[in-house]
Structure formats: structure tokens, C-alpha cells
Coordinates of C-alpha atoms and ligand atoms in Angstrom, one line a residue:
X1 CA 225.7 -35.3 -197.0
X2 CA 226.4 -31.6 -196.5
X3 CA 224.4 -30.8 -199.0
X4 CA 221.8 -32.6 -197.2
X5 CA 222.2 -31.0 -193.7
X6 CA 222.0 -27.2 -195.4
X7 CA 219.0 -28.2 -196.9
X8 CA 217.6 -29.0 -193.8
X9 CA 219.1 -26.6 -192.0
X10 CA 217.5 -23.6 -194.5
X11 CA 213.8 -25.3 -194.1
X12 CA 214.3 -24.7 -190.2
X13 CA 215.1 -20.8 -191.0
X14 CA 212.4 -20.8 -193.3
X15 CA 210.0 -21.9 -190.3
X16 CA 209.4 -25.3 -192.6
X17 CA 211.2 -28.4 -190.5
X18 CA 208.4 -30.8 -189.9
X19 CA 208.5 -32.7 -186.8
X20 CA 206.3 -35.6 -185.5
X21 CA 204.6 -35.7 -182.0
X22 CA 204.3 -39.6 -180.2
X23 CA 200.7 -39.9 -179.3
X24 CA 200.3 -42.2 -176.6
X25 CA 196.6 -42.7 -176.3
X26 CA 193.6 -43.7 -178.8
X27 CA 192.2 -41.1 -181.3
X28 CA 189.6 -39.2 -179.5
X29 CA 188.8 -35.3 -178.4
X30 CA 191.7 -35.4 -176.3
X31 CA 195.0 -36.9 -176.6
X32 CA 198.1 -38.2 -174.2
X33 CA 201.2 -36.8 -176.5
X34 CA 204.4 -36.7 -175.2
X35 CA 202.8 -37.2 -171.8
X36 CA 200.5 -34.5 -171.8
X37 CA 196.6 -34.2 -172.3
X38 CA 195.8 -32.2 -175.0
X39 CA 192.5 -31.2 -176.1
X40 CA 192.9 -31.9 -180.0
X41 CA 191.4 -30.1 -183.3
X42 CA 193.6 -31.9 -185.9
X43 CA 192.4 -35.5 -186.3
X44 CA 190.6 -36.5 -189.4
X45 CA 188.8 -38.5 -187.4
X46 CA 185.2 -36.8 -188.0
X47 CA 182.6 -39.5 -186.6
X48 CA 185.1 -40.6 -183.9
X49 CA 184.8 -44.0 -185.2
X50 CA 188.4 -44.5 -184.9
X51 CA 187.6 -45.7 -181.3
X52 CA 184.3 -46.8 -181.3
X53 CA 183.4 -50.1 -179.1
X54 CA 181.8 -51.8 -181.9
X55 CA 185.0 -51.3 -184.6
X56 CA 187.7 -52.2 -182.1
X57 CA 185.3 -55.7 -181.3
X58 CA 184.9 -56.0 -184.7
X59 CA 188.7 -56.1 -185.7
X60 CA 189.2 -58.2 -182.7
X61 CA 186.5 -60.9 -184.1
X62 CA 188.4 -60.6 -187.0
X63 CA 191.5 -61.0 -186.0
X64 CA 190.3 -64.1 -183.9
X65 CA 189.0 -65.6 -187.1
X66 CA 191.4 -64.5 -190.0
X67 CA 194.5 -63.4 -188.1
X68 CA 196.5 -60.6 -188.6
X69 CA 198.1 -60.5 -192.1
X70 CA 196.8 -61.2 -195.6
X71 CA 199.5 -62.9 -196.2
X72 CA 199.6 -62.0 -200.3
X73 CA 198.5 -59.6 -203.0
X74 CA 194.9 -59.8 -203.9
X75 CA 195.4 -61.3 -207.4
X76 CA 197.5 -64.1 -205.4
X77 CA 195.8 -65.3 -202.6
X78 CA 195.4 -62.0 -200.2
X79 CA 191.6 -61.5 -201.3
X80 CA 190.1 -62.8 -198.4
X81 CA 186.0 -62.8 -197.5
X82 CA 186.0 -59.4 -195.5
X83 CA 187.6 -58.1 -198.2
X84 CA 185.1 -58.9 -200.6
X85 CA 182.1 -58.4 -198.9
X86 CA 183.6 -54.6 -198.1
X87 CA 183.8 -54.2 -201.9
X88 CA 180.0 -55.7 -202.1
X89 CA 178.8 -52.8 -199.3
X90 CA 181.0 -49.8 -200.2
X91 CA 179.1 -50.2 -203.7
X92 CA 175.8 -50.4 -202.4
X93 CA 176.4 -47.6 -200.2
X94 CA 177.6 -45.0 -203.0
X95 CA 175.2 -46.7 -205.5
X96 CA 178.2 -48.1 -208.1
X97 CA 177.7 -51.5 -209.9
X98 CA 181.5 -52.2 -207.9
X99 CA 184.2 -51.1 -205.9
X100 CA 187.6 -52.1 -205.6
X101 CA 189.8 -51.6 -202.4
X102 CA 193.3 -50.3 -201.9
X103 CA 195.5 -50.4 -199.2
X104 CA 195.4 -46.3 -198.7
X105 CA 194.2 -43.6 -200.6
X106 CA 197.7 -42.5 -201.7
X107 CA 197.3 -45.6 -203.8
X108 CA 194.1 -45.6 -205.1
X109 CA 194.7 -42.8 -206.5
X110 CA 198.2 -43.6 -208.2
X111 CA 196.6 -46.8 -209.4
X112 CA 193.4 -45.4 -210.7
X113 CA 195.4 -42.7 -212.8
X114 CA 197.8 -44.0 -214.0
X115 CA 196.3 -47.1 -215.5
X116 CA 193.3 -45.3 -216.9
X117 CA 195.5 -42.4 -218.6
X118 CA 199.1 -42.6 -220.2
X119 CA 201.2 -40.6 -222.8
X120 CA 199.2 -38.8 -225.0
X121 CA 196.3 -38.7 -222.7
X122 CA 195.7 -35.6 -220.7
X123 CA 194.8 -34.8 -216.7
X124 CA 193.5 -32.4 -215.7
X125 CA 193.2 -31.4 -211.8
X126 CA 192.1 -28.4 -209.8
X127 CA 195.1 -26.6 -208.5
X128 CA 193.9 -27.1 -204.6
X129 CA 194.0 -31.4 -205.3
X130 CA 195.5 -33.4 -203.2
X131 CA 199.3 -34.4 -203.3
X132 CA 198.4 -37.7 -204.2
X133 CA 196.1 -37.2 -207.2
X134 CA 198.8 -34.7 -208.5
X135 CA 201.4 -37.4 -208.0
X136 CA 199.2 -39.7 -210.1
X137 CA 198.7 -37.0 -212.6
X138 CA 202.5 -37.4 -213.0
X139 CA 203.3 -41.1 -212.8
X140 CA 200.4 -41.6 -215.3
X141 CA 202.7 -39.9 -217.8
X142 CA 199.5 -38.4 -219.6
X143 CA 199.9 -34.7 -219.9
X144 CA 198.9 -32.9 -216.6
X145 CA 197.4 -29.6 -216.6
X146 CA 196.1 -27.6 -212.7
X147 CA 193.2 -25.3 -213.0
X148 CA 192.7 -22.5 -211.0
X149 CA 190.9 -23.9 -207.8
X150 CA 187.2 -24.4 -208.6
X151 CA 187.3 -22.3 -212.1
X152 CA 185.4 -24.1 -214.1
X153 CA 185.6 -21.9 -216.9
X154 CA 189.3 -22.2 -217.3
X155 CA 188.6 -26.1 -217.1
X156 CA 186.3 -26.1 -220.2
X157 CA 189.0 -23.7 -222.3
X158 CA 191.6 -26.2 -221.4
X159 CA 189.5 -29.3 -222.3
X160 CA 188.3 -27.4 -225.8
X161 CA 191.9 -26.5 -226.7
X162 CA 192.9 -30.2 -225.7
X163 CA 193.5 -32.6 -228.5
X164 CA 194.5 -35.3 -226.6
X165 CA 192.3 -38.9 -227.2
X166 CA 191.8 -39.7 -223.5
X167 CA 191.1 -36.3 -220.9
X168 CA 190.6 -37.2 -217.5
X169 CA 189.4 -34.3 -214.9
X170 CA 191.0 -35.1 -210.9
X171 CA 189.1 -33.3 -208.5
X172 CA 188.8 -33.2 -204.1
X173 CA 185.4 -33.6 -203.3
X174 CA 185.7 -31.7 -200.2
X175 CA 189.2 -29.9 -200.4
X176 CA 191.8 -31.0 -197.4
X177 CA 193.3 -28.2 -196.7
X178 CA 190.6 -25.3 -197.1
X179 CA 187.7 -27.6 -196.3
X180 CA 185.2 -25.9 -199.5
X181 CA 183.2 -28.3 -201.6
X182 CA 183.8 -28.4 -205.6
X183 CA 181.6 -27.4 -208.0
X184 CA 180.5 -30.9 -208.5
X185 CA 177.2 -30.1 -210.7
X186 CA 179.5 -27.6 -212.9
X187 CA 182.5 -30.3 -213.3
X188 CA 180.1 -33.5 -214.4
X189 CA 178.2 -31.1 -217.3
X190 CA 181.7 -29.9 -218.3
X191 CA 183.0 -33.3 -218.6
X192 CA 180.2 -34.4 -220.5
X193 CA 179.9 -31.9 -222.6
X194 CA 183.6 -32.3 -223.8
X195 CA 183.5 -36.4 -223.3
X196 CA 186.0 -36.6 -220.9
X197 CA 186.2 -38.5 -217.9
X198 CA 185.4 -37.3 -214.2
X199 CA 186.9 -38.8 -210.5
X200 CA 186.4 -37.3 -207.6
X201 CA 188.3 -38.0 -204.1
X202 CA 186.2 -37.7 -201.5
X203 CA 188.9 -38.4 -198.9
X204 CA 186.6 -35.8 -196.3
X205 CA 183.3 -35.8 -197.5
X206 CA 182.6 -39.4 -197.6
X207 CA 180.9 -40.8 -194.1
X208 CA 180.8 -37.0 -193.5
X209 CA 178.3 -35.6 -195.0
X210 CA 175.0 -35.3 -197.0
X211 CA 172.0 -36.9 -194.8
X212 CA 172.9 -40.7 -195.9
X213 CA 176.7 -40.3 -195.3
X214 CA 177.1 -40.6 -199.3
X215 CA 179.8 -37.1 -198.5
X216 CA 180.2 -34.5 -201.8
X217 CA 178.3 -36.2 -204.4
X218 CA 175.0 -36.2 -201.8
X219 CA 175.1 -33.4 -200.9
X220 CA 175.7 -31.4 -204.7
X221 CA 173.3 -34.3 -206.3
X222 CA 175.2 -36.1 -208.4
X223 CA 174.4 -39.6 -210.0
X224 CA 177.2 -42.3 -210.8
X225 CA 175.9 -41.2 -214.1
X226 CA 177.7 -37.8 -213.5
X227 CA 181.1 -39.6 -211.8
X228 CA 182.6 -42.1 -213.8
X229 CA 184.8 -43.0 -210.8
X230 CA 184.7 -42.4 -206.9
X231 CA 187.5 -42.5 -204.9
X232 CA 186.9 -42.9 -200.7
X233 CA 189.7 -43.6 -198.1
X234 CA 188.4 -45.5 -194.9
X235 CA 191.5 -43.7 -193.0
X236 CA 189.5 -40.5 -191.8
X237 CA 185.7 -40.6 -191.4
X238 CA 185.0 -44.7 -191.4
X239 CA 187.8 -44.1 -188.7
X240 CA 189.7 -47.3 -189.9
X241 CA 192.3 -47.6 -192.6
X242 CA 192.3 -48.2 -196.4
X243 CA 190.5 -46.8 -199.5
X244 CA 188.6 -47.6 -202.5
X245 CA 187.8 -47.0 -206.2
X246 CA 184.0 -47.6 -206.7
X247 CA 183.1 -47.0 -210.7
X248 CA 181.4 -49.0 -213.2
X249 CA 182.5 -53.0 -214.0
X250 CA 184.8 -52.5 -217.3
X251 CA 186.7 -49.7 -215.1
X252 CA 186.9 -51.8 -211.8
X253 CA 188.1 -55.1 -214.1
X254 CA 190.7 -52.6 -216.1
X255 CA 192.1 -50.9 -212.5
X256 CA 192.4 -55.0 -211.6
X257 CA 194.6 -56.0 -214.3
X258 CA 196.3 -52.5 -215.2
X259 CA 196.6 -50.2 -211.6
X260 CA 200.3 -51.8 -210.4
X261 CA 199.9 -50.1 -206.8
X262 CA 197.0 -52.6 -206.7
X263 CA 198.6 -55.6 -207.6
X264 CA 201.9 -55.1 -206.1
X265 CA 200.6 -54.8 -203.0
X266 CA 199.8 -56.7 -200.0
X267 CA 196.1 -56.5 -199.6
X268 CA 194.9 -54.9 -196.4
X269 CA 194.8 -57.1 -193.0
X270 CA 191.3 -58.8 -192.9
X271 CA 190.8 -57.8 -189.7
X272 CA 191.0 -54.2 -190.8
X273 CA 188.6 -54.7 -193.5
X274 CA 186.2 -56.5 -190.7
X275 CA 186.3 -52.9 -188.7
X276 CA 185.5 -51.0 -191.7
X277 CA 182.9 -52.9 -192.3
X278 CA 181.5 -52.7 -188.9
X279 CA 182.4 -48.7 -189.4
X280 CA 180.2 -48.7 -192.7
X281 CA 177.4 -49.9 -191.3
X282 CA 177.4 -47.3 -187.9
X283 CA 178.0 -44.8 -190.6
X284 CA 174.5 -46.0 -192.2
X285 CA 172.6 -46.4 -189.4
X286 CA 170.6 -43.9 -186.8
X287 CA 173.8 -43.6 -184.3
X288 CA 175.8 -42.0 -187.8
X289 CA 173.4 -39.4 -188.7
X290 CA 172.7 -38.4 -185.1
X291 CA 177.2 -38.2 -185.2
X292 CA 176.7 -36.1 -188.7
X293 CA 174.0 -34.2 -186.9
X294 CA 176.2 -33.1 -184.0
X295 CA 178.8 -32.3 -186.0
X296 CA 177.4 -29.8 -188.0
X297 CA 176.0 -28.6 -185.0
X298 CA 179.3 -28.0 -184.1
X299 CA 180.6 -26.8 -187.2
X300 CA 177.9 -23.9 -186.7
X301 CA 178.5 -23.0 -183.5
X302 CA 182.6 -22.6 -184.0
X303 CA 181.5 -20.7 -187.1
X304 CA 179.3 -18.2 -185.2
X305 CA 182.2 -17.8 -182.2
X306 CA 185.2 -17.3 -184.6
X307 CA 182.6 -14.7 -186.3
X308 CA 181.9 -12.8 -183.0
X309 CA 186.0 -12.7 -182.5
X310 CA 186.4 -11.1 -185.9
X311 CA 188.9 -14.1 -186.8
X312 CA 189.3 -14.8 -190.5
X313 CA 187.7 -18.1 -191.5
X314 CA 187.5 -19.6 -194.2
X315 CA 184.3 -19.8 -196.8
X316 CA 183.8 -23.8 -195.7
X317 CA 180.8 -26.0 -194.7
X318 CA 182.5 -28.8 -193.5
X319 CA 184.6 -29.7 -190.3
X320 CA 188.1 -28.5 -192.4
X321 CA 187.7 -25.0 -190.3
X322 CA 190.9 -23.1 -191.1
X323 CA 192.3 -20.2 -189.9
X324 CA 194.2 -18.2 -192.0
X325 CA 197.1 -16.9 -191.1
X326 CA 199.3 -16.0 -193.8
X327 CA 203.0 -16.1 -192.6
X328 CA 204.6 -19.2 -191.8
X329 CA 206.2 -18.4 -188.9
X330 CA 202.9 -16.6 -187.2
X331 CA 201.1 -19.9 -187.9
X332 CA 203.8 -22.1 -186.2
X333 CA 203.6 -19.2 -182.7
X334 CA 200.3 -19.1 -182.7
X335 CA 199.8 -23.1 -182.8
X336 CA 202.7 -22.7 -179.6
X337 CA 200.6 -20.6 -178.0
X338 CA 197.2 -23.0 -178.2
X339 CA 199.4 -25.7 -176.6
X340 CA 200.5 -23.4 -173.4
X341 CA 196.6 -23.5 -173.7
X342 CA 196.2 -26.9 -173.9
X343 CA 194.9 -26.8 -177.3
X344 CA 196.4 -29.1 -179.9
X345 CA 196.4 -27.6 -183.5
X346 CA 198.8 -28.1 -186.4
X347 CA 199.7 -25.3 -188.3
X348 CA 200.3 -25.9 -191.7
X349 CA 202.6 -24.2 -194.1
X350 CA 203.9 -24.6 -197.4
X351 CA 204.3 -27.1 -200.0
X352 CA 200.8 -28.6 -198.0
X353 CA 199.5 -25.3 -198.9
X354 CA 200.5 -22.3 -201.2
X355 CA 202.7 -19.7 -200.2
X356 CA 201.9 -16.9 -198.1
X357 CA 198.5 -19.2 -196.8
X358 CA 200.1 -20.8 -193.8
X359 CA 197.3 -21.9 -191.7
X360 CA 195.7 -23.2 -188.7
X361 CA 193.7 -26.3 -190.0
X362 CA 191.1 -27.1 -187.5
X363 CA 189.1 -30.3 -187.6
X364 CA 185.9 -30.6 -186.0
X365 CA 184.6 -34.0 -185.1
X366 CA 181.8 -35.8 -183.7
X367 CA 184.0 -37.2 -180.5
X368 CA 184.1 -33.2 -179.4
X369 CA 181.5 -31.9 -176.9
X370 CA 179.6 -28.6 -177.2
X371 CA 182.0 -27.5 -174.0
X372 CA 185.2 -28.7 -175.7
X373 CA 184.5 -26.2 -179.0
X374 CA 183.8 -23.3 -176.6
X375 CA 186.9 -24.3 -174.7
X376 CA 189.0 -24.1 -178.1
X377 CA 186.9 -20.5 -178.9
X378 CA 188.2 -19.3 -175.7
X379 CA 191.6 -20.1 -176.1
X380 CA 192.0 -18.6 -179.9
X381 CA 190.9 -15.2 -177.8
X382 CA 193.0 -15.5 -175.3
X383 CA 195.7 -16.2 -178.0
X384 CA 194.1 -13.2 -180.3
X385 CA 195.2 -14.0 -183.9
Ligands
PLP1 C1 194.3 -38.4 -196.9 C2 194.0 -38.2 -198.3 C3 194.4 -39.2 -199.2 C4 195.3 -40.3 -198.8 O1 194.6 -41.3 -198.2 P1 195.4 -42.4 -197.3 O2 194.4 -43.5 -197.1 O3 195.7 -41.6 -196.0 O4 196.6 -42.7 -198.1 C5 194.0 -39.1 -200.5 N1 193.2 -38.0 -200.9 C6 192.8 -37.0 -200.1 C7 192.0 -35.9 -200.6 C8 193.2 -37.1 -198.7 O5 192.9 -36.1 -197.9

């Protein structure tokens, strides 16, 4: 226990102790939290479907019709219509024969991994991935090796020195934390040049961007020819909850009978898979690109302001618009400062990101008005970083 307590105790000197904020009002551009209304640029909520009339009606419809819980796994009797015809669109909409869901990403991940990959495999995964592809890398027990973020060269040296049977390359699509796209085009010729397999997670690209909403693989080009396996999480930009694994038929039946975070799971409420589906088709339809369209009119217009301050963005296309500040403790005073301002931005430090990158992420999202983004550009001068 004492042990314990220092532990925690040396993370708060360290400017590390994580603390969670009770939000008391739906996801939007502004937010009640701990009674207050803040104006909020940390939501991965980038179409600001999250609270969009027709999702919430249709997870009450759903609700109405299937009730709340699944009752079961999916391989019991959990897999329930809404469910199923989810998989059917999601694999129309990124153009794979089928898609399988997941109750999060976290799992998808873990269950795509590890039951494609095992000892004397080998995963490899771009330094920058997510926490839970590198977690897969691990369980998976295959041999993990991290690039250098984007390097593509170092990739191929790795994958020609590698003699394992099975090599599986992990990649973001659009990277969390720094908000950059990878070198998709460069990763799928690699791959195939050496045989090994490619997944992406395109956690922040998918809904997002490219002009149909199809995120990373739109907008760099690439064919399901190029991406043996697409990983998409419904949690951020479809503004509802869940994920899935969309890949070709033997892949989707192996994740069914092999990926243990998919059967030993209860399968998602119905009702959630209802509002993702009403999400899905928003996402598809005129209203979604005219919510893509604003966005990146938004992106470009906090780009140009942060410019004209001389603050240090950095090199990203997307709505992941960090700022980076460097010290831990000058990120965690300087996101203070925004909310004397009003202005609700986490900072985030390390393990998220390496050391010495501390950082204010801010998200940009379709719910935010022109106003509100010149509000926030206002306050970081006031607040001069
Ligand atoms: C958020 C995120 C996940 C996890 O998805 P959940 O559905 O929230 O568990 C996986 N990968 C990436 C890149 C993410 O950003």
C-alpha cells in the first residue's frame, strides 16, 4: 500500500496525476463540467454526431424494439439484426467483402492481433501507434518490433532482416496524438513487396475525411487490395460507440472463431448498433460532407490564426491540431490558464506521448462555429504560449 501511495505521490511531482472532470451535459461545442460552461476543444467527436436528432431517435426506436442489453456473446445468442445489418453497411461503405464488429476499438484491435499473429510471427508497428495496437502487439506473443514514426525505410530493413513465417505491419491511419496521416501508399508497396500483412486503424480518419467519409485510405488511394485489414471505431466520428474489423471472408471467419476479445464478450446493446447505423448513413449522405466541408474549413482557418500568432503547430491536416509544448508542467498551466478563459483543452503528457512533447491536443469538430474557433484563437493569445 505504501508503496502504492509514493507512487502516486511521485506522478503528482512529476506533473503526471491524471484526473477526470464530470461532464454534465451532452457532447457538443460547449460543455456543463463541474457546473460550468466550457467552450470545449477536446472531444473526438468530429461530425458532432454524438448528439445528433436523428442518432439519439434512432437508439430510442431501438431501444423500444430490442431493449437495452444483448443479453449474450455474439457466438451465443447476442448477434442480433442491427448488428448484422451494421456489419452488411460498414462493408459496403469501406468496400470489403465483410466486417465484423467489436464492442470498442481497444478490442478489435487485441482481437485482430492476436489471433492473426502468435510466437514466431512478427509485428511490426510505427512507434507513434496507438496504446492499444501496441498492447495487441504484446498479447499476440509474436515478436514486436516499433519503427521510427512514418520511416518507411527502417520498416523495409526490419521486414528484409525478418525471418519470421507470419510479419504483420500495425499502423494509425491518422495518428491520435499528432493528428499526421501515414504514408499509406509507401506502407501497402512495402508490405507487398516483402509478403507481409498490412492493418490500419483508422480510429480518426474514418467518417472524417476524404470526400466520401471512407477517412485515410480515401484520401492516400488505397484499394482493399492494398489493406488486408481495416480497423474503424464508431466511438469518435460516427459519434456512437463500438468498432469494427472489415477485411476479406477467410480473415473475418478466422477473427470469429480465433479473436477471444470477440467471443468473450458481450456483443454491443442493439440499440447502440441502431444509432450507428443511423450515424453511417448521415455520414454518407449530403448533410456529412457539408459537416466534412466545414470542418476543414475550420481546420484551415485555426491553422492560418495559430500561424499569424507564431504558435508552434503541428505538420497535421486533420482536426488533431496540437500545440506543442514540450514540458509537462507548462502544458498542464497553460491548459489552467484556457479554463480562466473559458476554454476547455486537455493537455497531454507522457506515457500518451513521448517525453519532453507534452502537448495541447486540440480537436476541431463540425459542432464548432466559425466564432467559436476565433474565440479559442483569441484566448491562446491572451494566454501567449
Ligand atoms: C480511441 C482509439 C482506439 C480505441 O477505440 P475505443 O472504441 O475507444 O476503445 C483505438 N485506436 C485508436 C487509434 C484510437 O484513437
Amino acid at each position: 500500500m505504501n508503496e502504492l501511495e509514493q507512487e502516486l505521490q511521485q506522478r503528482e511531482a512529476e506533473h503526471l496525476y491524471r484526473r477526470r472532470r464530470v461532464v454534465d451535459s451532452a457532447q457538443g461545442a460547449e460543455l456543463v463540467v463541474d457546473g460550468r460552461a466550457l467552450l470545449s476543444f477536446c472531444s473526438n467527436d468530429y461530425l458532432g454526431l454524438a448528439n445528433h436528432p436523428a442518432v439519439i431517435a434512432a437508439m430510442q426506436q431501438g431501444a423500444a424494439h430490442y431493449g437495452v442489453g444483448s443479453g449474450a456473446a455474439h457466438l451465443v445468442t447476442g448477434h442480433m439484426t442491427p448488428h448484422h445489418l451494421l456489419e452488411e453497411e460498414l462493408a459496403e461503405f469501406t468496400g470489403y467483402p465483410r466486417a465484423l464488429l467489436f464492442s470498442t476499438g481497444y478490442m478489435a484491435n487485441l482481437g485482430a492481433v492476436s489471433a492473426l499473429c502468435g510466437a514466431g510471427d512478427a509485428v511490426f508497428e510505427d512507434r507513434l501507434n496507438h496504446a492499444s495496437l501496441l498492447d495487441a502487439g504484446l498479447l499476440s506473443r509474436a515478436r514486436l518490433q516499433r519503427f521510427p514514426h512514418g520511416d518507411v525505410a527502417s520498416l523495409s530493413a526490419r521486414l528484409a532482416e525478418s525471418k519470421a513465417r507470419r510479419q504483420l505491419i500495425v499502423t494509425d491511419g491518422v495518428f491520435s496524438m499528432d493528428g499526421d496521416i501515414a504514408p499509406l501508399r509507401a506502407l501497402a508497396d512495402t508490405a507487398q513487396r516483402h509478403g507481409a500483412w498490412l492493418m490500419m486503424d483508422d480510429a480518426h480518419g474514418l467518417g472524417v475525411i476524404g470526400e466520401h467519409g471512407r477517412g485515410s485510405m480515401e484520401v492516400c488511394g488505397l484499394t482493399p487490395q492494398d489493406l488486408p485489414l481495416l480497423v474503424g471505431t464508431l466511438g469518435k466520428g460516427f459519434g456512437s460507440f463500438g468498432a469494427f474489423v472489415a477485411a476479406d471472408e477467410v480473415i473475418i471467419e478466422t477473427l470469429i472463431q480465433q479473436a477471444r476479445p470477440y467471443i468473450y464478450t458481450t456483443a454491443l446493446p442493439p440499440a447502440v448498433a441502431e444509432a450507428t447505423r443511423a450515424s453511417l448513413r448521415l455520414i454518407q449522405s449530403d448533410e456529412g460532407a457539408q459537416r466534412r466541408g466545414h470542418l476543414a474549413a475550420l481546420v484551415q482557418r485555426f491553422r492560418g490564426g495559430a500561424q499569424q500568432l507564431g504558435l508552434q503547430l503541428m505538420d497535421s491536416p486533420t482536426a488533431i491540431q496540437p500545440l506543442l509544448v514540450g514540458d509537462s508542467a507548462n502544458a498542464v498551466t497553460l491548459s489552467e490558464a484556457l479554463l480562466t478563459e473559458g476554454i476547455l483543452i486537455s493537455a497531454i503528457r507522457p506515457p500518451t506521448v513521448p517525453d519532453g512533447t507534452a502537448r495541447l491536443r486540440i480537436t476541431l469538430s463540425a459542432a464548432h462555429t466559425t466564432e467559436q474557433v476565433d474565440r479559442l484563437l483569441g484566448a491562446l493569445e491572451t494566454t501567449k504560449i
